Coordinates of C-alpha atoms and ligand atoms in Angstrom, one line a residue:
X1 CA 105.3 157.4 35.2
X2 CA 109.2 157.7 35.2
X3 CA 110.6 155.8 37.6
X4 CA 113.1 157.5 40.4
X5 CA 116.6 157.4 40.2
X6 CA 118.9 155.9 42.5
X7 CA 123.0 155.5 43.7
X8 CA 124.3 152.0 44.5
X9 CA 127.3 153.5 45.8
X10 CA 129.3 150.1 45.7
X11 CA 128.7 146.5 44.8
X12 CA 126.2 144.7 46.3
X13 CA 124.4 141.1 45.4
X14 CA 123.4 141.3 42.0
X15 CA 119.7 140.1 42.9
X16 CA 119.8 142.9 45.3
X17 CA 120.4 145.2 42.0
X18 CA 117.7 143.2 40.0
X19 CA 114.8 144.0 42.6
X20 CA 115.7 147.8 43.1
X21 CA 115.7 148.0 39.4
X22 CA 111.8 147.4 39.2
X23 CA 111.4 150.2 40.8
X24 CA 114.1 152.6 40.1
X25 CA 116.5 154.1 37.6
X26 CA 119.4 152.3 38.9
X27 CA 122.9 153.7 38.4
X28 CA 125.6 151.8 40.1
X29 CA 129.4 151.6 41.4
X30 CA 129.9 148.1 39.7
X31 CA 134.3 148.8 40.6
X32 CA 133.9 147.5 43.7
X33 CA 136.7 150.6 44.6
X34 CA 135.0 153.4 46.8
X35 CA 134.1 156.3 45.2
X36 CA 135.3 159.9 46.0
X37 CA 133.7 162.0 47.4
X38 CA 133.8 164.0 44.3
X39 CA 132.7 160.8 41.9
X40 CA 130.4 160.7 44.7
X41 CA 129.2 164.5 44.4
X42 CA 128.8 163.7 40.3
X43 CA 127.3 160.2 40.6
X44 CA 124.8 161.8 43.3
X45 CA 123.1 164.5 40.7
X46 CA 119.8 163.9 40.4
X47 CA 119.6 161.0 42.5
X48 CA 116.4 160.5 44.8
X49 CA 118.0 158.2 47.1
X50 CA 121.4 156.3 47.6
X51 CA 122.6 152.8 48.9
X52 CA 125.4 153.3 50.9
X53 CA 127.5 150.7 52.9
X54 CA 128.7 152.7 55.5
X55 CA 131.7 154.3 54.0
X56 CA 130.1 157.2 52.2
X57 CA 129.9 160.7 54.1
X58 CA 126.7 162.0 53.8
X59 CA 127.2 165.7 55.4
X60 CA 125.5 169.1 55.2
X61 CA 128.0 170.1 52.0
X62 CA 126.9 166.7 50.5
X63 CA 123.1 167.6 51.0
X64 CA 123.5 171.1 50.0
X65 CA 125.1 169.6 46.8
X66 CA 122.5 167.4 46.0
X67 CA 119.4 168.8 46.5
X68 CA 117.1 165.9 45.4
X69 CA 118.8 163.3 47.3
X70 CA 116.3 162.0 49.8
X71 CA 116.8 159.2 51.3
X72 CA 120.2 157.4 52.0
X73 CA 120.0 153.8 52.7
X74 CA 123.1 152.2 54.9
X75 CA 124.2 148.6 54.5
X76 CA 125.1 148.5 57.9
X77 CA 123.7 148.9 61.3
X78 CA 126.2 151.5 62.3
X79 CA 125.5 154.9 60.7
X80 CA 128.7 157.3 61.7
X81 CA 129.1 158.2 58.7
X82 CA 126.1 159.5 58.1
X83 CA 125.7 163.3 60.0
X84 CA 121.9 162.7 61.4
X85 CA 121.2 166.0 62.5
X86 CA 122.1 167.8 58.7
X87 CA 120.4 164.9 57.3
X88 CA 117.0 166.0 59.2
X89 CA 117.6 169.4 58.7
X90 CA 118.0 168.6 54.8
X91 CA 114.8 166.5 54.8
X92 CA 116.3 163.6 53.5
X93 CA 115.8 160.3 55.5
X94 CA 118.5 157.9 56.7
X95 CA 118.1 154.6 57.9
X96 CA 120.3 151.5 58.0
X97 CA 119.9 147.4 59.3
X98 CA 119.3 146.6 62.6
X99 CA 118.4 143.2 63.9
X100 CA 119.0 141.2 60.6
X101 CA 122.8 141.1 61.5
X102 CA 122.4 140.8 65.6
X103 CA 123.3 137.0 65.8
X104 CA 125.6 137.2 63.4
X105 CA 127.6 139.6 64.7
X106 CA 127.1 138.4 68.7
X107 CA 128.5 135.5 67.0
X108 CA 131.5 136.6 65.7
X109 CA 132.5 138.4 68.9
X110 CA 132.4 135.3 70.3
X111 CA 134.9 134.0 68.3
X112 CA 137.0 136.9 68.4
X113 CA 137.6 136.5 71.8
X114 CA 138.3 132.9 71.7
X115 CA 140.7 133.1 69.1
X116 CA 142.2 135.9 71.1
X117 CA 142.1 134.5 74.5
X118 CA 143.4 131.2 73.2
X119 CA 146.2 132.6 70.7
X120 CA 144.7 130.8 67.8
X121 CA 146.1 132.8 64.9
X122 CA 149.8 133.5 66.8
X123 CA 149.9 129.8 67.0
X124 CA 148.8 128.6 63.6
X125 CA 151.7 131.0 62.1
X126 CA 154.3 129.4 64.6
X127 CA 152.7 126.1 63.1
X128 CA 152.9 127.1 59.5
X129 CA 156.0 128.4 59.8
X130 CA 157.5 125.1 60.8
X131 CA 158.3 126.1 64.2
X132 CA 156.6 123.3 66.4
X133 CA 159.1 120.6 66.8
X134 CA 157.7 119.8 70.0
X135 CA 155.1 119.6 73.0
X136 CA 155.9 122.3 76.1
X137 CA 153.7 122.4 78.9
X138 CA 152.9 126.0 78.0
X139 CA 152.9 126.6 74.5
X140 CA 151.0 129.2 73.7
X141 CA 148.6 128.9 76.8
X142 CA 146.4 131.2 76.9
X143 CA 143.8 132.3 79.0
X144 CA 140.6 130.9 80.6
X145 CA 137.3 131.5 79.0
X146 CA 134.8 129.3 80.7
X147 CA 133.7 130.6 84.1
X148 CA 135.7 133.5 83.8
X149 CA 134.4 137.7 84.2
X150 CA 133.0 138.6 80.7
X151 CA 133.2 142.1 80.2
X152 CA 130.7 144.1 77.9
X153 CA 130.6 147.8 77.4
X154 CA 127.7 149.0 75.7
X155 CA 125.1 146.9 75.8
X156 CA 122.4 146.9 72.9
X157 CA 121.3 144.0 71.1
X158 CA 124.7 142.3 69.6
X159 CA 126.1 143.2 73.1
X160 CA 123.3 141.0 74.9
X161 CA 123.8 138.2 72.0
X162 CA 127.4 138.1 73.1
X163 CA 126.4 138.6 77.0
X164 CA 123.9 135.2 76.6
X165 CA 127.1 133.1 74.6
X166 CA 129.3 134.2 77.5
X167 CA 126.5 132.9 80.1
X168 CA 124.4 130.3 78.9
X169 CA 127.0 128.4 76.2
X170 CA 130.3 129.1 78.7
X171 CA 129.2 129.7 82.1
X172 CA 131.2 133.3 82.1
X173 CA 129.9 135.7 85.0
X174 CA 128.9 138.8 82.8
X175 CA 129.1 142.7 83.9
X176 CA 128.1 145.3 81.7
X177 CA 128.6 149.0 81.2
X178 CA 126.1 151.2 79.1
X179 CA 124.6 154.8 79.3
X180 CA 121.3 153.6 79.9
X181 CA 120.7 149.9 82.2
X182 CA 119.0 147.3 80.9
X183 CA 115.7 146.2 82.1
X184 CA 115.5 143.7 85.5
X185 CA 113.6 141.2 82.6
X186 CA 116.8 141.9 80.3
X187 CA 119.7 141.9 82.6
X188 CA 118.1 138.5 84.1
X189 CA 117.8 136.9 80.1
X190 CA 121.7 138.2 79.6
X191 CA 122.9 137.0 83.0
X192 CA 124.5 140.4 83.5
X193 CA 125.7 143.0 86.4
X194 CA 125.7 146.5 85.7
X195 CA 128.7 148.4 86.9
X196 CA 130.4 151.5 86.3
X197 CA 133.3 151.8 83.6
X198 CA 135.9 151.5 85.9
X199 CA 134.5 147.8 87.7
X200 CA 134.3 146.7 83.7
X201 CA 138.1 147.8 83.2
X202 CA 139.2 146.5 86.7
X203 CA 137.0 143.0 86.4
X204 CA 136.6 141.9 83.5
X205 CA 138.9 138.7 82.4
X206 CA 137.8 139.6 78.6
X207 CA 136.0 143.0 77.5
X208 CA 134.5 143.2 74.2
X209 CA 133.4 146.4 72.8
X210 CA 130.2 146.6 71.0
X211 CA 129.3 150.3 71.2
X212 CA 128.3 152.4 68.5
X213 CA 130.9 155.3 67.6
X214 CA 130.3 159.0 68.1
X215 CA 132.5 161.7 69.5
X216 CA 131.5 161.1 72.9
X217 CA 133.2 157.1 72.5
X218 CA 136.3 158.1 70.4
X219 CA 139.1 156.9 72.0
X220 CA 136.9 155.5 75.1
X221 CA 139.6 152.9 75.3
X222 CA 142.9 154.5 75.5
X223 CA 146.3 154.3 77.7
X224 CA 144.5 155.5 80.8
X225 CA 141.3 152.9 79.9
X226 CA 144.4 150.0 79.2
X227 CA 146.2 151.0 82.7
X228 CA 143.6 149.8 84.4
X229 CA 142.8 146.7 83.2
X230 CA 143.9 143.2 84.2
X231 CA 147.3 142.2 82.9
X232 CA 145.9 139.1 81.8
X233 CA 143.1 140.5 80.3
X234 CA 141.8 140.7 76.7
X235 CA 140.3 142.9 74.6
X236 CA 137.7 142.6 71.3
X237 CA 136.9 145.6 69.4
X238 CA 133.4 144.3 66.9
X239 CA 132.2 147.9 67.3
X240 CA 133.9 150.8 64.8
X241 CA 137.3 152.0 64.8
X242 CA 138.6 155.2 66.6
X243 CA 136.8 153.9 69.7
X244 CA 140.6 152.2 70.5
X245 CA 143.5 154.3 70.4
X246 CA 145.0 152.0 68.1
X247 CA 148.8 153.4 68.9
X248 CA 148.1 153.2 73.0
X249 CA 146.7 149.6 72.1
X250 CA 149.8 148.3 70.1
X251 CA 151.9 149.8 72.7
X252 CA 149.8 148.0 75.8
X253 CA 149.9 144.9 73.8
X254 CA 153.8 145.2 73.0
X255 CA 154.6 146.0 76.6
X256 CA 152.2 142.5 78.0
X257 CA 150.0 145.5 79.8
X258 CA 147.2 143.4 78.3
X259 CA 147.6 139.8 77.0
X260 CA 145.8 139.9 74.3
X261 CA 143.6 141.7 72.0
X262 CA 141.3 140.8 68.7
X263 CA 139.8 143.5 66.3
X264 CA 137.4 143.6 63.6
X265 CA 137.9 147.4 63.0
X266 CA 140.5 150.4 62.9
X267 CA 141.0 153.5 62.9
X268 CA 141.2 154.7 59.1
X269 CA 140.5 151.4 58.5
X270 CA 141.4 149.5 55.3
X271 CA 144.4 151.3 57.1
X272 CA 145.5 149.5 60.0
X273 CA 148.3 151.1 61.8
X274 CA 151.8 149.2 61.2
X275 CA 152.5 149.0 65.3
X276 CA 149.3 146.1 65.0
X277 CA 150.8 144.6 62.1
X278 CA 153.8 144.0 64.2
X279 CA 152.6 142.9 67.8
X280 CA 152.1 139.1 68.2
X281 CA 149.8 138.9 70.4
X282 CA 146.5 140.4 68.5
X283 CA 143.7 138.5 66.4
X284 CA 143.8 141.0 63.1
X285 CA 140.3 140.8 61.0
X286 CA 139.2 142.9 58.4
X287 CA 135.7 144.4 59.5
X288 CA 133.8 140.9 58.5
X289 CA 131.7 140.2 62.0
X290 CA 128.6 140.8 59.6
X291 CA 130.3 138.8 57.3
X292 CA 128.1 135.4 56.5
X293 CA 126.4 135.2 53.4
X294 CA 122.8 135.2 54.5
X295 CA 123.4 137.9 56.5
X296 CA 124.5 140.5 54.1
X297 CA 122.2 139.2 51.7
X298 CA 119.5 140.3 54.6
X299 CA 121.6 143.4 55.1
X300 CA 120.9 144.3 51.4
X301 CA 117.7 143.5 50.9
X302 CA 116.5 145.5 54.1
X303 CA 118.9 148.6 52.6
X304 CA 116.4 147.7 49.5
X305 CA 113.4 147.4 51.4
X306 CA 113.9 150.8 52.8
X307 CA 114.4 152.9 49.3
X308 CA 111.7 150.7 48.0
X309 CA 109.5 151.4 51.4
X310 CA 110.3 155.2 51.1
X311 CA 110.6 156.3 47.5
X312 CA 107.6 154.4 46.3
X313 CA 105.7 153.6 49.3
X314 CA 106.4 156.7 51.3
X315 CA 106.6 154.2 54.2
X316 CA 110.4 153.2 55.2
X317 CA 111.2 150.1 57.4
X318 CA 114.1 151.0 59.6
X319 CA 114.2 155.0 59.8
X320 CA 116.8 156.4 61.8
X321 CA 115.5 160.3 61.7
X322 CA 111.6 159.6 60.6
X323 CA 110.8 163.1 62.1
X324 CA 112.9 164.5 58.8
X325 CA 110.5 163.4 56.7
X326 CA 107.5 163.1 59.2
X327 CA 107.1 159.2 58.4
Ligands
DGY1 C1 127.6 147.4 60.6 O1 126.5 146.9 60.2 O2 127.6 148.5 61.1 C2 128.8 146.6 60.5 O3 129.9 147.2 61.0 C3 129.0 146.1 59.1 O4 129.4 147.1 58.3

Protein backbone atom coordinates (compact mmCIF):
# COMPACT_ATOMS: atom_id res chain seq x y z
CA UNK A 1 0.00 0.00 0.00
CA UNK A 2 1.56 3.45 -0.90
CA UNK A 3 2.40 5.18 1.87
CA UNK A 4 0.92 8.98 2.51
CA UNK A 5 2.76 11.87 1.80
CA UNK A 6 3.77 14.45 4.18
CA UNK A 7 5.39 18.38 4.59
CA UNK A 8 8.04 18.90 7.23
CA UNK A 9 7.78 22.48 6.72
CA UNK A 10 11.22 23.24 8.58
CA UNK A 11 13.92 21.38 10.27
CA UNK A 12 13.28 19.39 12.94
CA UNK A 13 15.52 16.44 14.93
CA UNK A 14 16.62 14.17 12.31
CA UNK A 15 15.34 11.03 14.43
CA UNK A 16 12.14 12.86 14.43
CA UNK A 17 12.43 12.63 10.35
CA UNK A 18 13.60 8.96 10.64
CA UNK A 19 10.34 7.76 12.51
CA UNK A 20 7.83 9.73 10.30
CA UNK A 21 9.48 8.29 7.39
CA UNK A 22 8.18 4.63 8.29
CA UNK A 23 5.16 5.67 7.80
CA UNK A 24 5.10 8.37 5.28
CA UNK A 25 6.41 9.84 2.03
CA UNK A 26 8.43 12.36 3.70
CA UNK A 27 9.29 15.62 1.78
CA UNK A 28 11.09 18.16 3.90
CA UNK A 29 12.36 21.94 4.36
CA UNK A 30 15.97 20.73 5.22
CA UNK A 31 17.09 25.05 4.72
CA UNK A 32 16.27 25.67 7.90
CA UNK A 33 14.85 29.28 6.12
CA UNK A 34 10.94 29.46 6.26
CA UNK A 35 9.25 28.82 3.45
CA UNK A 36 6.81 31.20 1.51
CA UNK A 37 3.89 30.92 1.47
CA UNK A 38 3.99 30.33 -2.16
CA UNK A 39 7.00 27.44 -1.70
CA UNK A 40 4.63 26.59 0.82
CA UNK A 41 1.49 26.45 -1.65
CA UNK A 42 3.90 24.17 -4.09
CA UNK A 43 5.62 22.07 -1.45
CA UNK A 44 1.91 21.51 0.04
CA UNK A 45 0.44 19.67 -3.40
CA UNK A 46 -0.50 16.48 -2.73
CA UNK A 47 0.41 16.42 0.77
CA UNK A 48 -1.92 14.49 3.37
CA UNK A 49 -0.66 16.17 6.26
CA UNK A 50 2.07 18.85 7.32
CA UNK A 51 4.46 19.50 10.36
CA UNK A 52 4.37 22.93 11.02
CA UNK A 53 6.32 24.87 13.83
CA UNK A 54 4.06 27.56 14.27
CA UNK A 55 5.05 29.94 11.63
CA UNK A 56 3.13 28.61 8.75
CA UNK A 57 -0.40 30.19 7.93
CA UNK A 58 -2.72 27.58 7.50
CA UNK A 59 -5.91 29.69 6.18
CA UNK A 60 -9.12 29.04 4.15
CA UNK A 61 -6.98 30.18 0.68
CA UNK A 62 -4.35 27.61 1.85
CA UNK A 63 -6.98 24.82 2.36
CA UNK A 64 -8.80 25.67 -0.71
CA UNK A 65 -5.36 25.31 -2.41
CA UNK A 66 -4.63 22.15 -1.19
CA UNK A 67 -7.33 20.06 -1.20
CA UNK A 68 -5.72 16.81 0.23
CA UNK A 69 -4.11 18.34 3.04
CA UNK A 70 -5.61 16.97 6.14
CA UNK A 71 -4.10 17.18 9.02
CA UNK A 72 -1.57 19.99 10.12
CA UNK A 73 0.55 19.12 12.97
CA UNK A 74 2.03 22.29 15.16
CA UNK A 75 5.41 22.16 16.96
CA UNK A 76 4.10 24.32 19.41
CA UNK A 77 1.46 24.62 21.89
CA UNK A 78 0.24 27.93 20.59
CA UNK A 79 -1.65 27.52 17.34
CA UNK A 80 -2.40 31.37 16.06
CA UNK A 81 -1.35 30.75 13.15
CA UNK A 82 -3.41 28.23 12.36
CA UNK A 83 -7.28 29.74 11.38
CA UNK A 84 -9.39 26.82 13.46
CA UNK A 85 -12.60 27.54 12.34
CA UNK A 86 -11.55 27.21 8.21
CA UNK A 87 -9.55 24.42 9.29
CA UNK A 88 -12.92 22.55 10.54
CA UNK A 89 -14.81 23.80 7.86
CA UNK A 90 -12.13 22.26 5.44
CA UNK A 91 -12.10 18.91 7.33
CA UNK A 92 -8.55 18.91 7.89
CA UNK A 93 -7.54 18.46 11.59
CA UNK A 94 -5.13 20.59 13.54
CA UNK A 95 -3.50 19.90 16.66
CA UNK A 96 -0.30 21.03 18.42
CA UNK A 97 1.83 20.09 22.02
CA UNK A 98 0.34 20.73 25.12
CA UNK A 99 1.73 19.58 28.41
CA UNK A 100 5.15 18.21 27.07
CA UNK A 101 6.58 21.79 27.21
CA UNK A 102 4.55 23.15 30.52
CA UNK A 103 7.57 23.03 33.03
CA UNK A 104 9.74 23.95 30.68
CA UNK A 105 8.29 26.94 29.84
CA UNK A 106 6.90 27.89 33.60
CA UNK A 107 10.51 27.56 34.02
CA UNK A 108 11.75 29.97 31.83
CA UNK A 109 9.33 32.67 32.93
CA UNK A 110 10.75 32.29 35.98
CA UNK A 111 13.91 33.28 34.86
CA UNK A 112 12.79 35.95 32.69
CA UNK A 113 11.64 37.77 35.39
CA UNK A 114 14.56 37.34 37.52
CA UNK A 115 16.88 38.37 35.02
CA UNK A 116 14.56 41.26 34.54
CA UNK A 117 13.79 42.21 37.95
CA UNK A 118 17.42 42.00 38.91
CA UNK A 119 19.04 43.73 35.66
CA UNK A 120 21.13 40.71 34.89
CA UNK A 121 21.80 41.23 31.21
CA UNK A 122 22.08 45.42 31.53
CA UNK A 123 24.67 44.60 34.09
CA UNK A 124 26.73 41.87 32.49
CA UNK A 125 27.17 44.39 29.34
CA UNK A 126 28.26 47.26 31.85
CA UNK A 127 30.59 44.36 33.07
CA UNK A 128 31.85 43.25 29.65
CA UNK A 129 32.25 46.49 28.55
CA UNK A 130 34.86 47.30 31.16
CA UNK A 131 32.71 49.67 32.93
CA UNK A 132 32.88 48.37 36.69
CA UNK A 133 35.77 50.00 38.28
CA UNK A 134 34.06 49.95 41.42
CA UNK A 135 31.43 48.87 44.28
CA UNK A 136 28.27 51.63 44.69
CA UNK A 137 25.76 50.87 47.10
CA UNK A 138 23.22 50.80 44.28
CA UNK A 139 24.60 49.48 41.31
CA UNK A 140 22.20 48.16 39.27
CA UNK A 141 19.72 47.40 42.24
CA UNK A 142 17.02 46.06 41.19
CA UNK A 143 13.89 45.05 42.43
CA UNK A 144 12.62 42.52 45.12
CA UNK A 145 11.41 39.18 44.11
CA UNK A 146 10.95 37.15 47.24
CA UNK A 147 7.81 37.98 49.11
CA UNK A 148 6.78 40.35 46.71
CA UNK A 149 2.89 40.52 44.50
CA UNK A 150 3.39 38.08 41.56
CA UNK A 151 1.22 38.99 38.82
CA UNK A 152 -0.24 36.41 36.34
CA UNK A 153 -2.63 37.13 33.54
CA UNK A 154 -4.07 34.18 32.04
CA UNK A 155 -3.85 31.42 33.90
CA UNK A 156 -3.59 27.86 32.13
CA UNK A 157 -1.11 25.32 32.86
CA UNK A 158 2.46 27.19 32.24
CA UNK A 159 0.67 30.17 34.07
CA UNK A 160 0.01 27.90 37.26
CA UNK A 161 3.75 26.40 36.79
CA UNK A 162 5.04 29.93 37.11
CA UNK A 163 2.22 30.85 39.84
CA UNK A 164 3.66 27.59 42.13
CA UNK A 165 7.63 28.94 41.45
CA UNK A 166 6.41 32.34 42.60
CA UNK A 167 4.71 30.64 45.77
CA UNK A 168 6.21 27.72 46.92
CA UNK A 169 10.18 28.22 45.64
CA UNK A 170 9.98 32.37 46.51
CA UNK A 171 7.27 33.00 48.94
CA UNK A 172 5.63 35.67 46.26
CA UNK A 173 1.81 36.42 47.09
CA UNK A 174 0.26 35.50 43.66
CA UNK A 175 -3.03 37.21 41.92
CA UNK A 176 -4.26 36.11 38.80
CA UNK A 177 -6.45 37.28 35.95
CA UNK A 178 -8.08 34.86 33.42
CA UNK A 179 -11.51 34.55 31.49
CA UNK A 180 -12.46 31.62 33.28
CA UNK A 181 -11.30 31.17 37.49
CA UNK A 182 -9.55 28.34 38.43
CA UNK A 183 -10.94 25.73 40.59
CA UNK A 184 -11.00 26.32 44.75
CA UNK A 185 -8.61 22.77 44.50
CA UNK A 186 -6.37 24.82 41.86
CA UNK A 187 -6.16 28.30 43.04
CA UNK A 188 -5.32 26.62 46.62
CA UNK A 189 -2.26 24.27 44.70
CA UNK A 190 -1.08 27.71 42.88
CA UNK A 191 -1.38 29.91 45.96
CA UNK A 192 -3.32 32.43 43.90
CA UNK A 193 -6.10 35.39 44.16
CA UNK A 194 -8.25 36.05 41.49
CA UNK A 195 -8.81 39.66 40.62
CA UNK A 196 -9.95 41.71 37.91
CA UNK A 197 -7.43 43.10 35.18
CA UNK A 198 -7.17 46.26 36.65
CA UNK A 199 -6.11 44.88 40.64
CA UNK A 200 -3.34 42.72 38.37
CA UNK A 201 -2.08 46.09 36.69
CA UNK A 202 -2.40 48.13 39.91
CA UNK A 203 -0.77 45.15 42.30
CA UNK A 204 1.32 43.32 40.86
CA UNK A 205 5.24 43.92 41.77
CA UNK A 206 6.00 41.60 38.48
CA UNK A 207 3.33 40.55 35.84
CA UNK A 208 4.11 37.94 33.48
CA UNK A 209 2.03 37.23 30.51
CA UNK A 210 1.30 33.77 29.62
CA UNK A 211 -1.96 34.08 27.53
CA UNK A 212 -2.56 32.63 24.32
CA UNK A 213 -2.95 35.28 21.34
CA UNK A 214 -6.18 35.93 19.45
CA UNK A 215 -7.76 39.12 18.41
CA UNK A 216 -9.50 39.56 21.54
CA UNK A 217 -5.66 39.76 23.46
CA UNK A 218 -3.85 41.88 20.77
CA UNK A 219 -2.40 44.64 22.30
CA UNK A 220 -4.04 43.59 25.87
CA UNK A 221 -1.03 45.36 27.30
CA UNK A 222 -0.76 48.75 25.85
CA UNK A 223 -0.07 52.55 27.00
CA UNK A 224 -3.37 52.60 28.92
CA UNK A 225 -2.53 48.80 30.41
CA UNK A 226 1.30 50.42 31.23
CA UNK A 227 -0.26 53.71 32.91
CA UNK A 228 -1.55 51.87 35.34
CA UNK A 229 0.95 49.85 36.58
CA UNK A 230 3.47 50.28 39.45
CA UNK A 231 6.43 52.36 38.45
CA UNK A 232 8.61 49.87 39.91
CA UNK A 233 7.00 47.23 38.34
CA UNK A 234 8.13 44.61 35.69
CA UNK A 235 6.89 43.04 32.94
CA UNK A 236 7.53 39.31 31.16
CA UNK A 237 5.97 38.59 27.91
CA UNK A 238 6.51 34.14 27.50
CA UNK A 239 3.16 34.28 25.63
CA UNK A 240 3.20 35.45 21.63
CA UNK A 241 3.89 38.69 20.29
CA UNK A 242 1.28 41.48 19.42
CA UNK A 243 -0.17 40.87 22.85
CA UNK A 244 2.37 44.04 23.89
CA UNK A 245 2.32 47.06 22.01
CA UNK A 246 5.88 46.79 21.54
CA UNK A 247 6.18 50.79 20.58
CA UNK A 248 3.94 51.81 23.90
CA UNK A 249 6.32 49.27 25.79
CA UNK A 250 9.79 50.81 24.61
CA UNK A 251 8.35 54.13 25.22
CA UNK A 252 7.10 53.13 29.08
CA UNK A 253 10.39 51.52 29.49
CA UNK A 254 12.40 54.61 28.04
CA UNK A 255 10.42 57.07 30.11
CA UNK A 256 10.99 54.63 33.82
CA UNK A 257 6.93 54.29 33.61
CA UNK A 258 7.90 50.65 34.27
CA UNK A 259 11.28 49.48 35.55
CA UNK A 260 11.78 46.81 33.78
CA UNK A 261 10.62 44.49 31.27
CA UNK A 262 11.83 40.79 29.77
CA UNK A 263 10.43 39.22 26.45
CA UNK A 264 10.59 36.02 24.79
CA UNK A 265 8.38 37.26 21.76
CA UNK A 266 7.49 40.32 19.37
CA UNK A 267 5.55 41.54 17.36
CA UNK A 268 6.66 40.42 13.62
CA UNK A 269 9.04 38.65 15.41
CA UNK A 270 12.45 37.64 14.09
CA UNK A 271 11.69 41.37 13.82
CA UNK A 272 11.99 43.15 16.93
CA UNK A 273 11.24 46.75 16.83
CA UNK A 274 14.62 49.01 16.97
CA UNK A 275 13.01 51.26 20.06
CA UNK A 276 13.64 47.60 22.22
CA UNK A 277 16.99 47.25 20.79
CA UNK A 278 17.70 50.63 22.23
CA UNK A 279 16.11 50.74 25.80
CA UNK A 280 18.47 49.49 28.65
CA UNK A 281 16.34 48.37 30.77
CA UNK A 282 14.75 45.11 28.98
CA UNK A 283 15.80 41.26 29.05
CA UNK A 284 15.75 40.71 24.98
CA UNK A 285 15.28 36.69 24.18
CA UNK A 286 14.56 35.20 21.00
CA UNK A 287 11.31 33.10 21.42
CA UNK A 288 13.42 30.02 23.24
CA UNK A 289 11.17 29.50 26.67
CA UNK A 290 10.46 25.98 25.02
CA UNK A 291 13.89 25.97 24.28
CA UNK A 292 15.72 22.74 26.25
CA UNK A 293 16.64 19.96 24.33
CA UNK A 294 14.37 17.34 25.73
CA UNK A 295 11.70 19.38 25.42
CA UNK A 296 11.64 20.04 21.77
CA UNK A 297 12.59 16.69 21.20
CA UNK A 298 9.13 15.81 23.12
CA UNK A 299 7.59 18.69 21.16
CA UNK A 300 8.47 16.76 17.92
CA UNK A 301 7.78 13.60 18.60
CA UNK A 302 4.20 14.47 19.93
CA UNK A 303 3.87 16.70 16.43
CA UNK A 304 4.94 12.99 15.04
CA UNK A 305 2.73 11.16 17.22
CA UNK A 306 -0.23 13.10 15.98
CA UNK A 307 0.30 12.62 11.93
CA UNK A 308 1.31 9.05 12.80
CA UNK A 309 -2.02 8.83 15.24
CA UNK A 310 -4.21 10.40 12.49
CA UNK A 311 -3.03 9.45 8.98
CA UNK A 312 -2.43 5.81 9.88
CA UNK A 313 -4.33 5.22 12.92
CA UNK A 314 -7.24 7.51 12.34
CA UNK A 315 -6.81 8.32 16.07
CA UNK A 316 -4.82 11.69 16.81
CA UNK A 317 -3.32 12.55 20.32
CA UNK A 318 -3.73 16.17 20.96
CA UNK A 319 -6.62 17.40 18.50
CA UNK A 320 -7.46 20.96 18.67
CA UNK A 321 -10.75 20.80 16.33
CA UNK A 322 -11.58 16.77 16.55
CA UNK A 323 -15.27 17.59 15.54
CA UNK A 324 -13.52 18.46 11.89
CA UNK A 325 -12.84 15.14 11.46
CA UNK A 326 -15.32 13.50 13.97
CA UNK A 327 -12.34 11.82 15.95
C1 LIG B 1 4.73 27.31 21.73
O1 LIG B 1 4.80 26.10 21.89
O2 LIG B 1 3.69 27.87 21.40
C2 LIG B 1 5.96 28.08 21.98
O3 LIG B 1 5.80 29.42 21.75
C3 LIG B 1 7.11 27.50 21.19
O4 LIG B 1 7.02 27.83 19.86
Amino acid sequence: MNKPSILIARAVFPEVIARLQQHFEVEQNDSDEPLSRDQLLARLQGKAGVFTTGGERIDAALLAACPQLRICANMAVGYNNFDLPAMTAAKVLGTNTPDVLTETTADFGFALLMATARRLTESEHFLRAGQWTKWSYDLFAGAEVHGSTLGILGMGRIGQGIARRGAHGFGMNVIYHNRSRLTPELEQECKARYVGKEELLREADHLVLVLPYSPESHHAIGAAELAQMKPTATLVNVARGGIVDDVALAKALRERRIAAAGLDVFEGEPKVHPDLLTVPNVVLTPHIASGTVKTRLAMANLAADNLIGYLVHGKPVTPLNPEAVGS
